[in-house]
Coordinates of C-alpha atoms in Angstrom, one line a residue:
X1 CA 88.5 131.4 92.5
X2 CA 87.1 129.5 89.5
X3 CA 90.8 128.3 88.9
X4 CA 91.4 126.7 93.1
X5 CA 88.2 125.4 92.9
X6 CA 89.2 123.3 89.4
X7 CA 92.6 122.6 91.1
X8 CA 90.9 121.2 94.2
X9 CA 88.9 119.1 92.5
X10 CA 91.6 117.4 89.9
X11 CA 93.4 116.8 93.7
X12 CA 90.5 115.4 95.0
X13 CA 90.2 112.9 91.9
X14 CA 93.6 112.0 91.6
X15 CA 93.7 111.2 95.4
X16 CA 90.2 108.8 94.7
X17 CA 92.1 107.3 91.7
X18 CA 95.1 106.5 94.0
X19 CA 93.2 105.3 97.0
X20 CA 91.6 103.2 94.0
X21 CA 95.0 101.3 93.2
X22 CA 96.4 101.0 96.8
X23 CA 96.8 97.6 97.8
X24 CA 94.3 96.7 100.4
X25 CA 95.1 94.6 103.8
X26 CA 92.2 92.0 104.1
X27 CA 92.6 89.6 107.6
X28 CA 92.0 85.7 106.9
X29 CA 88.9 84.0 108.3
X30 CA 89.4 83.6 111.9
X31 CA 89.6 79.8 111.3
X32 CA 92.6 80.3 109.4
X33 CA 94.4 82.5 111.6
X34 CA 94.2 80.2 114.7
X35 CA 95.1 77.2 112.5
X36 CA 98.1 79.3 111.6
X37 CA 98.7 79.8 115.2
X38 CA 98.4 76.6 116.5
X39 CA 100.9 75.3 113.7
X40 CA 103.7 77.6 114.4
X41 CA 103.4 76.1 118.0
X42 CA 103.6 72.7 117.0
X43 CA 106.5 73.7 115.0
X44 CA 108.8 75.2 117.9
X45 CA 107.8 72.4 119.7
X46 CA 109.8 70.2 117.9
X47 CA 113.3 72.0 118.4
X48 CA 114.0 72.2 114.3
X49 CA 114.8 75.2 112.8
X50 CA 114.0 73.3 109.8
X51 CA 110.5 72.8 110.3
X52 CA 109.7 76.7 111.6
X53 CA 112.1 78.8 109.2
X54 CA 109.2 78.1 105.9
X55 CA 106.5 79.2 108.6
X56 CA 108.1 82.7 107.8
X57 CA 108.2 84.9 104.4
X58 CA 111.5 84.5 102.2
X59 CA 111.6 88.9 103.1
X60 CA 110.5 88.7 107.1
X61 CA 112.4 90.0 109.9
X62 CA 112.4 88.8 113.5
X63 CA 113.2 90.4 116.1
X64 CA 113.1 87.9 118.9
X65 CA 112.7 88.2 122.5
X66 CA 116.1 85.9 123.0
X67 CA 118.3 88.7 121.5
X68 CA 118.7 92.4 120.8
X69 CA 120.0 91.6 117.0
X70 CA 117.4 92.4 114.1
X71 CA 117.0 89.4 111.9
X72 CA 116.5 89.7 108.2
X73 CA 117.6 86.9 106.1
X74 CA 117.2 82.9 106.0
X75 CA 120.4 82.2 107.7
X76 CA 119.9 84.9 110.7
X77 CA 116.8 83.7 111.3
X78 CA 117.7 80.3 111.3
X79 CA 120.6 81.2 113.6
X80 CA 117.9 82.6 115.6
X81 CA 116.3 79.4 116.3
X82 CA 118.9 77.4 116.5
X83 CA 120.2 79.4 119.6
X84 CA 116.8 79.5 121.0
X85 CA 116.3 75.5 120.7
X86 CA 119.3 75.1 122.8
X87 CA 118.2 77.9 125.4
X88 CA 114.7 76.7 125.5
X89 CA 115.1 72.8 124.1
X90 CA 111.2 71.6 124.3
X91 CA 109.7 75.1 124.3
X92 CA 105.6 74.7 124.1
X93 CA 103.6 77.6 123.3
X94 CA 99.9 78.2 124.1
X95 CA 97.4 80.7 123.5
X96 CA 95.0 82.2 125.8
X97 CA 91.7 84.0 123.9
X98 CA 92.3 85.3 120.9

């Protein structure tokens, strides 16, 4: 008994020790989120792949709403947009309540 119980409790501090190390996912200030927002908009306004592609991370993946193909590098993506500009040339985006 003696012997679970010490087990238990060296699991019990290595899982404490981990948790303590995990990286931890911390939202922005609502301010800073919107202003994101509202930026990306303005972006696909213009119709240049140019100006969206450094809204995203050099490892994101997109999978749009104009195609069933997973994107996951710079050039995809930008083939993404590209495409869409043409489909929807002078796309405007707005947001309701966030």
């Amino acid at each position: 008994m003696r012997s679970s119980l010490k087990a238990a409790s060296a699991g019990f501090v290595l899982g404490i020790v981990l948790l303590a190390f995990a990286p931890v996912a911390s939202a922005e200030p609502k301010e800073d989120v919107a202003a994101a927002a509202v930026t990306w908009a303005q972006a696909l306004g213009e119709d240049d792949p140019d100006k969206v592609l450094p809204l995203y991370a050099d490892d994101a993946v997109l999978w749009g709403t104009l195609s069933p193909k997973v994107r996951a590098d710079r050039a995809a993506l930008r083939d993404y947009f590209v495409t869409a500009f043409k489909v929807l040339p002078g796309l405007k985006v707005s947001f309701g309540d966030q």
